[in-house]
Coordinates of N, CA and C in Angstrom, one line a residue:
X1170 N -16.4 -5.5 7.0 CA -16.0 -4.2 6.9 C -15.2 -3.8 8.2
X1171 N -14.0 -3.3 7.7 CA -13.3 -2.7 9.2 C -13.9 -1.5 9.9
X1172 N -13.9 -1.6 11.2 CA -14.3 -0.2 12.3 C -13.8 0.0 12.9
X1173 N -13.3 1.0 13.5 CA -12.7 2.0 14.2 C -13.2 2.8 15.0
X1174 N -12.7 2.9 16.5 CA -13.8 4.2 17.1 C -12.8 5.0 17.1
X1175 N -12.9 6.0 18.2 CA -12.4 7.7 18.7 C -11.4 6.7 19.7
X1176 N -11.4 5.4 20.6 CA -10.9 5.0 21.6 C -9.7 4.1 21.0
X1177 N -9.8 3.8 20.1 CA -8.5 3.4 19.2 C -8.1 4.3 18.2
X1178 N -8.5 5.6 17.6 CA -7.9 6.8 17.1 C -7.2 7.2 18.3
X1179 N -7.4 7.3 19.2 CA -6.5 7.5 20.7 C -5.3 7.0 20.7
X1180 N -5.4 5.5 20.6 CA -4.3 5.0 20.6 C -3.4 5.1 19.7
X1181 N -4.1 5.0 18.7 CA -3.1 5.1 17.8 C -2.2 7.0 17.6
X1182 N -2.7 7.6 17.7 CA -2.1 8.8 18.1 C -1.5 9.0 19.2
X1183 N -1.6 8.4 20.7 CA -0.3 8.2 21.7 C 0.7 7.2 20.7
X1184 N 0.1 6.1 19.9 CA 1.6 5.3 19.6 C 2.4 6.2 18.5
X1185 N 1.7 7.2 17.6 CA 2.2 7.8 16.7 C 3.4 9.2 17.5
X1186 N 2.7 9.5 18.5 CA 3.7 10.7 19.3 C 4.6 9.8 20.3
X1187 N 4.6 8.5 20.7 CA 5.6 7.9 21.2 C 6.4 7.4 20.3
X1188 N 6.8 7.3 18.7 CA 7.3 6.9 17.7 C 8.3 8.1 17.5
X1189 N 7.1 9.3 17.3 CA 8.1 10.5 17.5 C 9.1 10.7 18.3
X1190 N 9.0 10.7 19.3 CA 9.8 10.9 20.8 C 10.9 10.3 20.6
X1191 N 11.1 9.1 20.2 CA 12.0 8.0 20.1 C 12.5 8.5 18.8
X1192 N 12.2 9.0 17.9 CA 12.7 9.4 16.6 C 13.6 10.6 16.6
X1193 N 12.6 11.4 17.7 CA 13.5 12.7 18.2 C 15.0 12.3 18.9
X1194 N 15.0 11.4 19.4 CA 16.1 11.3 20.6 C 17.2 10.7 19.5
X1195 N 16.9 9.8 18.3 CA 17.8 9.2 17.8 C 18.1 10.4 16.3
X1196 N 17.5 10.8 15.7 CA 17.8 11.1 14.5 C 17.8 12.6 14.8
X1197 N 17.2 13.6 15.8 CA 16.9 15.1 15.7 C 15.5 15.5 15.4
X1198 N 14.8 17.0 15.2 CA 14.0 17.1 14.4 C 14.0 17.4 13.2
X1199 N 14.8 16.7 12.2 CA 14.7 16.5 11.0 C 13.3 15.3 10.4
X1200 N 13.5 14.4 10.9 CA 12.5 13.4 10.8 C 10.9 13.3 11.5
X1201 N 11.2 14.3 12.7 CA 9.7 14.4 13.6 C 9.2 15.5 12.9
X1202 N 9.8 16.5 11.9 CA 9.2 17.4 11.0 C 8.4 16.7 10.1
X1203 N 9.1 15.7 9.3 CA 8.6 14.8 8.1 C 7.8 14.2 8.7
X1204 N 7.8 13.4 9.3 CA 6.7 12.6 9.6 C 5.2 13.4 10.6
X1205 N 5.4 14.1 10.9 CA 4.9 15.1 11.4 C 3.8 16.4 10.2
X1206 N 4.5 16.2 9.4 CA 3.7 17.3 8.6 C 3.2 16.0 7.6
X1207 N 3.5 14.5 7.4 CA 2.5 13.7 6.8 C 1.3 13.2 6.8
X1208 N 1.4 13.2 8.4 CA 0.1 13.3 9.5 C -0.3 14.4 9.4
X1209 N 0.0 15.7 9.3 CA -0.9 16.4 8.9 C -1.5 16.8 7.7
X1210 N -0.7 16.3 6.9 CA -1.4 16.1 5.5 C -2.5 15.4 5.1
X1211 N -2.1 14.2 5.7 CA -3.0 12.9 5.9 C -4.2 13.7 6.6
X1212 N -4.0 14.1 7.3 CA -5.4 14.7 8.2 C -6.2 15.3 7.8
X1213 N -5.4 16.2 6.8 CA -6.2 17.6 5.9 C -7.0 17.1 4.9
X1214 N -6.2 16.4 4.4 CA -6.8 15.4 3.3 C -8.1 14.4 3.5
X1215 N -8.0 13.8 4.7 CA -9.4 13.2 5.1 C -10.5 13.8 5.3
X1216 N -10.1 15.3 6.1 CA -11.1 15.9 6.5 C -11.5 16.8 5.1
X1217 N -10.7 17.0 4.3 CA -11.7 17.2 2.8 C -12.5 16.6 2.2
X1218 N -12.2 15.0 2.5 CA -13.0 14.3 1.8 C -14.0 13.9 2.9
X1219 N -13.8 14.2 4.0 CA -15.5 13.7 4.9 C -16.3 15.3 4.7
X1220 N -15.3 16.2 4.1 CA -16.7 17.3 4.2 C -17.1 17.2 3.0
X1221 N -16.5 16.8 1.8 CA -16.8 16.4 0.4 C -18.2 15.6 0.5
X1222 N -18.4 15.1 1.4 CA -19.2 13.5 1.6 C -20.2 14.1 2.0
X1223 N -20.1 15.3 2.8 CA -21.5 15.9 3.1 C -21.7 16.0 5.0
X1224 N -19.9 15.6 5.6 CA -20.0 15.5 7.3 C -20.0 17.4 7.0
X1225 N -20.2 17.5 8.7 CA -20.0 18.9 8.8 C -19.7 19.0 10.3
X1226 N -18.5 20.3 10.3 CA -18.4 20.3 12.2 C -17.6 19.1 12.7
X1227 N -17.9 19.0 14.3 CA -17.4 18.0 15.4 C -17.4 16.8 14.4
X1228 N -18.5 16.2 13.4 CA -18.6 14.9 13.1 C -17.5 15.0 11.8
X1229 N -17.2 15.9 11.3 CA -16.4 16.0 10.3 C -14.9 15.7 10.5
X1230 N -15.0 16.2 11.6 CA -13.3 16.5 12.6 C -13.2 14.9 12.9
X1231 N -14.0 14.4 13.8 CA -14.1 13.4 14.3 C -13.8 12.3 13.0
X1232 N -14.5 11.9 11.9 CA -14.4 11.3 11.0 C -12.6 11.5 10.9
X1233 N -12.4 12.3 10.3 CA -10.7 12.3 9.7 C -9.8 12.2 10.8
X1234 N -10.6 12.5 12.4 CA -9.6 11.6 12.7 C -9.3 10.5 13.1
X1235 N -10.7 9.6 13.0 CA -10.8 8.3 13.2 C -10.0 7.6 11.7
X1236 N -10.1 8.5 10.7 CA -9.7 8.0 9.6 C -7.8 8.1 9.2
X1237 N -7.2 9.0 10.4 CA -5.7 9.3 10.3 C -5.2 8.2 11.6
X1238 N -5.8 8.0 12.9 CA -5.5 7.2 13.7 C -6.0 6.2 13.9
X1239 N -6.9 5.7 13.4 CA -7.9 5.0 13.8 C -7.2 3.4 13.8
X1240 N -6.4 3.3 13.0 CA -5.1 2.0 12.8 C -4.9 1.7 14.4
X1241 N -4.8 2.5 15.6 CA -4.6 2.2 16.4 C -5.5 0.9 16.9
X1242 N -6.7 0.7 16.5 CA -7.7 0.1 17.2 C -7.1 -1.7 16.9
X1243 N -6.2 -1.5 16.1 CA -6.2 -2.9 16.0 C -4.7 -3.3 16.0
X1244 N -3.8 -2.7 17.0 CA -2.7 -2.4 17.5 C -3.3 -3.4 18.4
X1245 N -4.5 -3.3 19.4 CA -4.4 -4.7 20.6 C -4.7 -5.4 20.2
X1246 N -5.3 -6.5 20.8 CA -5.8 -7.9 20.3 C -7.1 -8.0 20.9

């Protein structure tokens, strides 16, 4: 089973706003909008389904967002 903590949800959310940045400089915000409101879609959407599940609060929050960044954790080696 794969796992994820809150310290690679970290990362992966610095590497997702440093993707931005770089996106901003080349294309405008046209693209840091899109990709920007999918991540937050993405986010809303997890966090419905961990309160669906029965999380509540900080652990709920926490959950969707280990579940929107959490990819970061296996960004190192």
């Amino acid at each position: 089973m794969l796992r994820a903590d809150v310290g690679g949800a970290h990362l992966g959310l610095a590497l997702t706003i440093g993707a931005l940045l770089v996106a901003a400089g080349f294309s405008g915000p046209r693209w840091v909008l899109i990709v920007s409101g999918v991540c937050t879609a993405w986010f809303a959407l997890a966090l419905a389904v961990v309160h669906i599940r029965g999380a509540r609060g900080r652990d709920a929050v926490r959950r969707a967002y280990i579940a929107t960044f959490g990819w970061g954790e296996y960004v190192t080696p």
